[in-house]
Short mmCIF file of N, CA and C in Angstrom, two decimals:
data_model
loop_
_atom_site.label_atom_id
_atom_site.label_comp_id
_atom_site.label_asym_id
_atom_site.label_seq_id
_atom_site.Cartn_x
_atom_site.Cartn_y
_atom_site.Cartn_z
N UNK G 26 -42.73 -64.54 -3.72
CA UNK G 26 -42.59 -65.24 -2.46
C UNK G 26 -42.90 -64.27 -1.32
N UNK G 27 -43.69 -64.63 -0.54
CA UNK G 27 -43.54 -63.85 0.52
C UNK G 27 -43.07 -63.56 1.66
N UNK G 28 -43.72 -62.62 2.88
CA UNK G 28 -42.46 -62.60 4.14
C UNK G 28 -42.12 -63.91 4.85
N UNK G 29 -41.87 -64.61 5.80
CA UNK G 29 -41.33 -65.26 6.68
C UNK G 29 -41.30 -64.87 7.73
N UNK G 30 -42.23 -65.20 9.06
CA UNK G 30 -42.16 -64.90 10.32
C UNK G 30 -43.03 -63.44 10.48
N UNK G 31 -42.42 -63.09 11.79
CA UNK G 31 -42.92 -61.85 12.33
C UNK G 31 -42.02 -60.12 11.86
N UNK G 32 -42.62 -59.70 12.02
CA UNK G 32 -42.65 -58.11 11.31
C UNK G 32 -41.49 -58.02 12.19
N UNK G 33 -40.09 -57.15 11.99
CA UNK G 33 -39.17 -56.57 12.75
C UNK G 33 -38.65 -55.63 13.00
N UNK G 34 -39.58 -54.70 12.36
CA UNK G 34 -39.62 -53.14 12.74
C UNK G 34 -40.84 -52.43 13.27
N UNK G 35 -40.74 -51.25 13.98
CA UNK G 35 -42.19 -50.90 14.33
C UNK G 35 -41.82 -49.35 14.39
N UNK G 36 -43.27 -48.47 13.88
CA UNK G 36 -43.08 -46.99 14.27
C UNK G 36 -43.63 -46.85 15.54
N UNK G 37 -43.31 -45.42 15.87
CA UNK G 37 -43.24 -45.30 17.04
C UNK G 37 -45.30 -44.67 16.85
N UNK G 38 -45.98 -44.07 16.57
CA UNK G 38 -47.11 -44.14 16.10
C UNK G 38 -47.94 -45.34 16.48
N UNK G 39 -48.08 -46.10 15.88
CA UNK G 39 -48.86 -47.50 16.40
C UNK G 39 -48.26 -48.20 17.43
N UNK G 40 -47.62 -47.81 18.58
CA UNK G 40 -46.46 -48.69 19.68
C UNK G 40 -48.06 -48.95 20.26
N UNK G 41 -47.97 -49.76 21.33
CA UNK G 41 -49.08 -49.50 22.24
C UNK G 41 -49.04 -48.19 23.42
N UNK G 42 -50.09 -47.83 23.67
CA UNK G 42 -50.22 -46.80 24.53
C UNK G 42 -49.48 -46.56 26.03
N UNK G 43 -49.37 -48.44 26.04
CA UNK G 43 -49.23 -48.12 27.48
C UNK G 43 -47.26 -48.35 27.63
N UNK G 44 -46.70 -48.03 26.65
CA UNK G 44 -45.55 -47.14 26.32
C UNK G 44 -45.19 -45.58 26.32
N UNK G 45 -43.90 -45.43 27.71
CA UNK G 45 -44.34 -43.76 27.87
C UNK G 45 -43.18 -43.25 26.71
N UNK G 46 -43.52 -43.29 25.51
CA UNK G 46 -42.71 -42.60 24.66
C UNK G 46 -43.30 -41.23 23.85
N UNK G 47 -42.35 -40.15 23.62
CA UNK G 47 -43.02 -39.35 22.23
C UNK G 47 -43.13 -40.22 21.29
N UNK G 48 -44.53 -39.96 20.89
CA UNK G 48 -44.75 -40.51 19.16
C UNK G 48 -44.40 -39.61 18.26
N UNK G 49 -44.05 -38.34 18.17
CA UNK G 49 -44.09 -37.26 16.93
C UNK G 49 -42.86 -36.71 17.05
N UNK G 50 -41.79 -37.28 18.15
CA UNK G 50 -40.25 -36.83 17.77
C UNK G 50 -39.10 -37.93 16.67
N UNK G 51 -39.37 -38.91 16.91
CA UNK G 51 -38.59 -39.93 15.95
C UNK G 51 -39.66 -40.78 15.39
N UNK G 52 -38.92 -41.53 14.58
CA UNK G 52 -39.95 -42.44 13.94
C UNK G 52 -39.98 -43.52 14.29
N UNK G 53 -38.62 -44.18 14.31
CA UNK G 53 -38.35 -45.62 14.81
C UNK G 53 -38.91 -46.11 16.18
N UNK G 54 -39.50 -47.08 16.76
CA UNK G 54 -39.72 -47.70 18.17
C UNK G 54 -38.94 -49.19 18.04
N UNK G 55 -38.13 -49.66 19.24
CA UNK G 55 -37.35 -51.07 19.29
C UNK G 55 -38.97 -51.57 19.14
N UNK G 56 -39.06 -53.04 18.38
CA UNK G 56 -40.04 -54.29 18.32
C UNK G 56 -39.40 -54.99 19.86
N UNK G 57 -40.26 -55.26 20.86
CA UNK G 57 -40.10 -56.59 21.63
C UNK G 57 -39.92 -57.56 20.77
N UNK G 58 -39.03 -58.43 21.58
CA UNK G 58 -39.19 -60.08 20.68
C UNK G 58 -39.91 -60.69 21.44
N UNK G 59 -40.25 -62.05 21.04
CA UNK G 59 -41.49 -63.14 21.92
C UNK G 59 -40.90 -63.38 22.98
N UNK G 60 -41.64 -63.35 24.06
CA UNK G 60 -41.38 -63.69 25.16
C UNK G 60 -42.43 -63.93 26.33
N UNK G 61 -41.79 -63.97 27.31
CA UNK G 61 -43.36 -64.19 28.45
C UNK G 61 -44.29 -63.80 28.51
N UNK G 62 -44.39 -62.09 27.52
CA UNK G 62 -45.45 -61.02 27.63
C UNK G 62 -45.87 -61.14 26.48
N UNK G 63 -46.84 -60.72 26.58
CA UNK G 63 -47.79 -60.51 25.19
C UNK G 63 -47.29 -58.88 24.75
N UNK G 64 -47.83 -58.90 23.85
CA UNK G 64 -47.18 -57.55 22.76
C UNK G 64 -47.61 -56.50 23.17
N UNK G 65 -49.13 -56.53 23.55
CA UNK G 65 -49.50 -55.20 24.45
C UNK G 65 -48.94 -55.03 25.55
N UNK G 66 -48.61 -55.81 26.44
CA UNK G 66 -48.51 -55.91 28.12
C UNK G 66 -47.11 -55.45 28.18
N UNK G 67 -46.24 -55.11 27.22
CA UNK G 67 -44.79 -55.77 27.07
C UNK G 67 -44.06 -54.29 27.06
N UNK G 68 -43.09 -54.19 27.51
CA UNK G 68 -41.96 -52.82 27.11
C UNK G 68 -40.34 -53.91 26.64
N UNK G 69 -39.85 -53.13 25.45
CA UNK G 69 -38.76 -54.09 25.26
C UNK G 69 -37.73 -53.45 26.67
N UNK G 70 -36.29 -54.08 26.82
CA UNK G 70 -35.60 -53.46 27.77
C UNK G 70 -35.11 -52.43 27.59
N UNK G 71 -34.40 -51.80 26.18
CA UNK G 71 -33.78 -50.87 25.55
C UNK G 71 -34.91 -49.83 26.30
N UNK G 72 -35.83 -50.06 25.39
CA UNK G 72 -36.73 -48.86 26.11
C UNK G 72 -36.61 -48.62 27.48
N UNK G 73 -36.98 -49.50 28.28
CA UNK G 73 -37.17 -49.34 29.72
C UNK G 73 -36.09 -48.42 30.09
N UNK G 74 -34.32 -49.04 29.66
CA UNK G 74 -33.52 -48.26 29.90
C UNK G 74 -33.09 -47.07 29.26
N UNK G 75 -33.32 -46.67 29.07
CA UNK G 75 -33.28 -45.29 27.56
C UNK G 75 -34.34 -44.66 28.21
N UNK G 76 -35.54 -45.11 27.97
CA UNK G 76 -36.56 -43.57 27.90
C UNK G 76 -37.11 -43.66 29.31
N UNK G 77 -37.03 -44.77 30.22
CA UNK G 77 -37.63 -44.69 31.59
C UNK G 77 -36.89 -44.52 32.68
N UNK G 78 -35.98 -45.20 32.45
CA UNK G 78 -34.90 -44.90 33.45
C UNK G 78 -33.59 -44.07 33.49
N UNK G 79 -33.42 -43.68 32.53
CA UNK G 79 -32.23 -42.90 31.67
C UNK G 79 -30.62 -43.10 31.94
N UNK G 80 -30.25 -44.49 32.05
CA UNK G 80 -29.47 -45.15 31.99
C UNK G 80 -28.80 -45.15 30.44
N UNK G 81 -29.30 -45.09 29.75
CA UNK G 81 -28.73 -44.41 28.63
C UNK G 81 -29.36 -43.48 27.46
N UNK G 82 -28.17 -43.05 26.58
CA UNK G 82 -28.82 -42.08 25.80
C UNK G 82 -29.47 -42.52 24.10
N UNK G 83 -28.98 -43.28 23.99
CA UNK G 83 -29.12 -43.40 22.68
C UNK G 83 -29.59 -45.45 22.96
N UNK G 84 -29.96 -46.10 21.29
CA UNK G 84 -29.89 -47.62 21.76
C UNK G 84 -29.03 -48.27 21.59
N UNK G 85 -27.95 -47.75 20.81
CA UNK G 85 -26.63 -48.04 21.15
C UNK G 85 -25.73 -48.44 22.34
N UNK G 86 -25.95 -47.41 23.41
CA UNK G 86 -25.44 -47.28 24.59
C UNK G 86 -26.26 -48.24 25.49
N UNK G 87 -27.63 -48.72 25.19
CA UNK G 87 -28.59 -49.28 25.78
C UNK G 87 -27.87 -50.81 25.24
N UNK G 88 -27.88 -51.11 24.28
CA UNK G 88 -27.44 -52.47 24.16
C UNK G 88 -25.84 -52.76 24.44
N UNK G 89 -24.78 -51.61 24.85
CA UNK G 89 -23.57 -52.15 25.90
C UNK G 89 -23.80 -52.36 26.94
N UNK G 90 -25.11 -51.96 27.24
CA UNK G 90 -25.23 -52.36 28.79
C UNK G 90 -25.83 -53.03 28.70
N UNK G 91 -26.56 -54.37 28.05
CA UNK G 91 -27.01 -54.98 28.06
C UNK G 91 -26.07 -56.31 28.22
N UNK G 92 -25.27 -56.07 26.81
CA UNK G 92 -24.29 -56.97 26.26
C UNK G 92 -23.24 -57.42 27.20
N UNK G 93 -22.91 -56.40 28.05
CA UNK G 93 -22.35 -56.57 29.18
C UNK G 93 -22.64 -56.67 30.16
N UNK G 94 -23.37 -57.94 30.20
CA UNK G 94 -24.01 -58.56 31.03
C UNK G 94 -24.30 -57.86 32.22
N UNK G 95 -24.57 -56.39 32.60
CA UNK G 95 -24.94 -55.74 33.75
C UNK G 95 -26.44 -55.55 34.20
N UNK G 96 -27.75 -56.33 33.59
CA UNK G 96 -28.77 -56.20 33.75
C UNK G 96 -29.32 -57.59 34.05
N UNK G 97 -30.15 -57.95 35.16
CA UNK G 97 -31.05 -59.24 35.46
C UNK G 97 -32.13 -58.92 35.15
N UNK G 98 -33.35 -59.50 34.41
CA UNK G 98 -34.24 -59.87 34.80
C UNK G 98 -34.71 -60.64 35.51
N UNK G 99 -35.38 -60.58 36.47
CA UNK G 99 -35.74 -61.53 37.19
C UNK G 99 -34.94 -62.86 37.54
N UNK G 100 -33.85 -62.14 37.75
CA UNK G 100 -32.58 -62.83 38.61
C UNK G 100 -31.78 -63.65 37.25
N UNK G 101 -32.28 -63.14 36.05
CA UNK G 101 -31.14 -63.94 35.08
C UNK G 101 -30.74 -62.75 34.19
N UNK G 102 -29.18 -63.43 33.64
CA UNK G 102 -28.82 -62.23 33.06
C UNK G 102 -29.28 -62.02 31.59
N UNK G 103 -29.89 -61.20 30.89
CA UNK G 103 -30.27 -61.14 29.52
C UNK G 103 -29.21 -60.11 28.86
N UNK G 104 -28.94 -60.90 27.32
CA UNK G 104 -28.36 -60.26 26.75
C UNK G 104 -28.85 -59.82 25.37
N UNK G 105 -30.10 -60.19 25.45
CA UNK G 105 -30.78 -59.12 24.25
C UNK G 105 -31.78 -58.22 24.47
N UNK G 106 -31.35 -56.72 23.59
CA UNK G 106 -32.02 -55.59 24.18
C UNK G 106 -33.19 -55.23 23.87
N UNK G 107 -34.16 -56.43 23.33
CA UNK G 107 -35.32 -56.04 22.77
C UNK G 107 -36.06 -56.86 23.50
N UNK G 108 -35.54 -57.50 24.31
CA UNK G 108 -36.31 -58.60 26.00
C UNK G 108 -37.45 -58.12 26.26
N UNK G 109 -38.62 -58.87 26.04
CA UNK G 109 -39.78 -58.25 26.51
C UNK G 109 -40.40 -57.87 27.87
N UNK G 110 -40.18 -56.98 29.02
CA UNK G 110 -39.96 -56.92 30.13
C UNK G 110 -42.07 -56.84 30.69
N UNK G 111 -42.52 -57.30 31.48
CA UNK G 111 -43.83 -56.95 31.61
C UNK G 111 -44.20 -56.90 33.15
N UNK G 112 -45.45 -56.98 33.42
CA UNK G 112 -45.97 -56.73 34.90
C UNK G 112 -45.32 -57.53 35.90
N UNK G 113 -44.75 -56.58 36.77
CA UNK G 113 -44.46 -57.50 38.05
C UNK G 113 -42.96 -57.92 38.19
N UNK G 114 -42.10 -57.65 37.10
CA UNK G 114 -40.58 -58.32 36.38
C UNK G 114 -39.80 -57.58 37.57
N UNK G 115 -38.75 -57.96 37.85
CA UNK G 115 -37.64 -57.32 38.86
C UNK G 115 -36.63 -57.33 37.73
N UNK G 116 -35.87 -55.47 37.80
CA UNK G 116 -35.21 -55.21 36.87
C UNK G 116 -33.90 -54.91 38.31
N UNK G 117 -32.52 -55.82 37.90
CA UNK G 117 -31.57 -55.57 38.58
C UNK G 117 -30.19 -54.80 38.18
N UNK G 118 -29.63 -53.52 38.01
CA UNK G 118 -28.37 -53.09 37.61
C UNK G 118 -27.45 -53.20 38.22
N UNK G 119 -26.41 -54.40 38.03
CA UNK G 119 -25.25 -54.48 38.58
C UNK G 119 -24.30 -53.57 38.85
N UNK G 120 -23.91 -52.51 37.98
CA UNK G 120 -23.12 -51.46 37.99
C UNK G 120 -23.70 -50.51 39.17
N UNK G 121 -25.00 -49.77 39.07
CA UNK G 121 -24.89 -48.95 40.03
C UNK G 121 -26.02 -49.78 41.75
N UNK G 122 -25.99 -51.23 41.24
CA UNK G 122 -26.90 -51.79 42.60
C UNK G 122 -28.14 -51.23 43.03
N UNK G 123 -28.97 -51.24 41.63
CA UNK G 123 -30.20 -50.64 41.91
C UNK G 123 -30.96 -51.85 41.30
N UNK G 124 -32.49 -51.44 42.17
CA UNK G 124 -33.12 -53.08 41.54
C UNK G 124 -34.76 -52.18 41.25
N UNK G 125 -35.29 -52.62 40.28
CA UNK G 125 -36.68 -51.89 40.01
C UNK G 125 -37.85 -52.55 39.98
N UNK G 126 -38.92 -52.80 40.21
CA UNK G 126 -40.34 -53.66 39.77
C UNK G 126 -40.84 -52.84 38.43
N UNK G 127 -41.20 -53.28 37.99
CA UNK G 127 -42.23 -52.95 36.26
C UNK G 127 -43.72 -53.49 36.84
N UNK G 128 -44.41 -51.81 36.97
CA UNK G 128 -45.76 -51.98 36.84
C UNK G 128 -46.40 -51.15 36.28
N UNK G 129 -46.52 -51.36 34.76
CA UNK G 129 -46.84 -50.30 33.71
C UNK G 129 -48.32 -49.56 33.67
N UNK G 130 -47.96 -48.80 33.71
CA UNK G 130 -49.58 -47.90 33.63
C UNK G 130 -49.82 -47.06 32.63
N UNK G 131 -51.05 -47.38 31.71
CA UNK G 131 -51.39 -46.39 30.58
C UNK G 131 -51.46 -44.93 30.78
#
C-alpha cells in the first residue's frame, strides 16, 4: 500500500533557497503546511521566529509562542507553527508589540 497525502518531513539541503537557513549544520527543516503560499514563495512561522527573528531558540520554544496565542498573521491569531507565512504578510507579537512585513529575498 502506499503513502497517503503530502510528504511531512523535509531536509534542510533541498529547502528552497530563498530560506535564510544553514544547510550543513542540522539536518531537519520545519515542512510549511498548505496555505496561501506556494511552497517556494513560503517560510513556515517557526522558522521566521527561530532563525529570523530570534524570538526563540529552539522549535520547541517557537511553538509556545505560537500556541499561546501571541502571534497574528495578518491580523488573525494562528496557532500552528508550520503556517506558511509569504510576500507582503504582517507578522504581529503581542508580548513584546512589535509588528513586521515579510518580504523575502533570495
Amino acid at each position: 500500500m502506499g503513502k497517503k497525502g503530502a510528504k511531512k518531513h523535509m531536509k534542510r539541503k533541498p529547502a528552497p533557497k530563498l530560506w535564510p537557513i544553514p544547510r550543513k549544520e542540522f539536518v531537519w527543516a520545519v515542512r510549511p503546511s498548505p496555505g496561501p503560499h506556494s511552497f517556494e514563495n513560503c517560510l513556515p512561522l517557526c522558522l521566521v521566529l527561530r532563525d529570523i527573528l530570534g524570538f526563540a531558540e529552539t522549535r520547541r520554544e517557537a511553538k509556545k509562542i505560537v500556541a499561546a496565542e501571541k502571534v497574528l498573521v495578518d491580523g488573525k491569531v494562528r496557532r500552528a507553527d508550520d503556517f506558511p507565512v509569504g510576500l507582503m504578510d504582517v507578522i504581529h507579537i503581542r508580548e513584546v508589540e512589535k509588528t513586521y512585513r515579510v518580504l523575502p529575498s533570495p
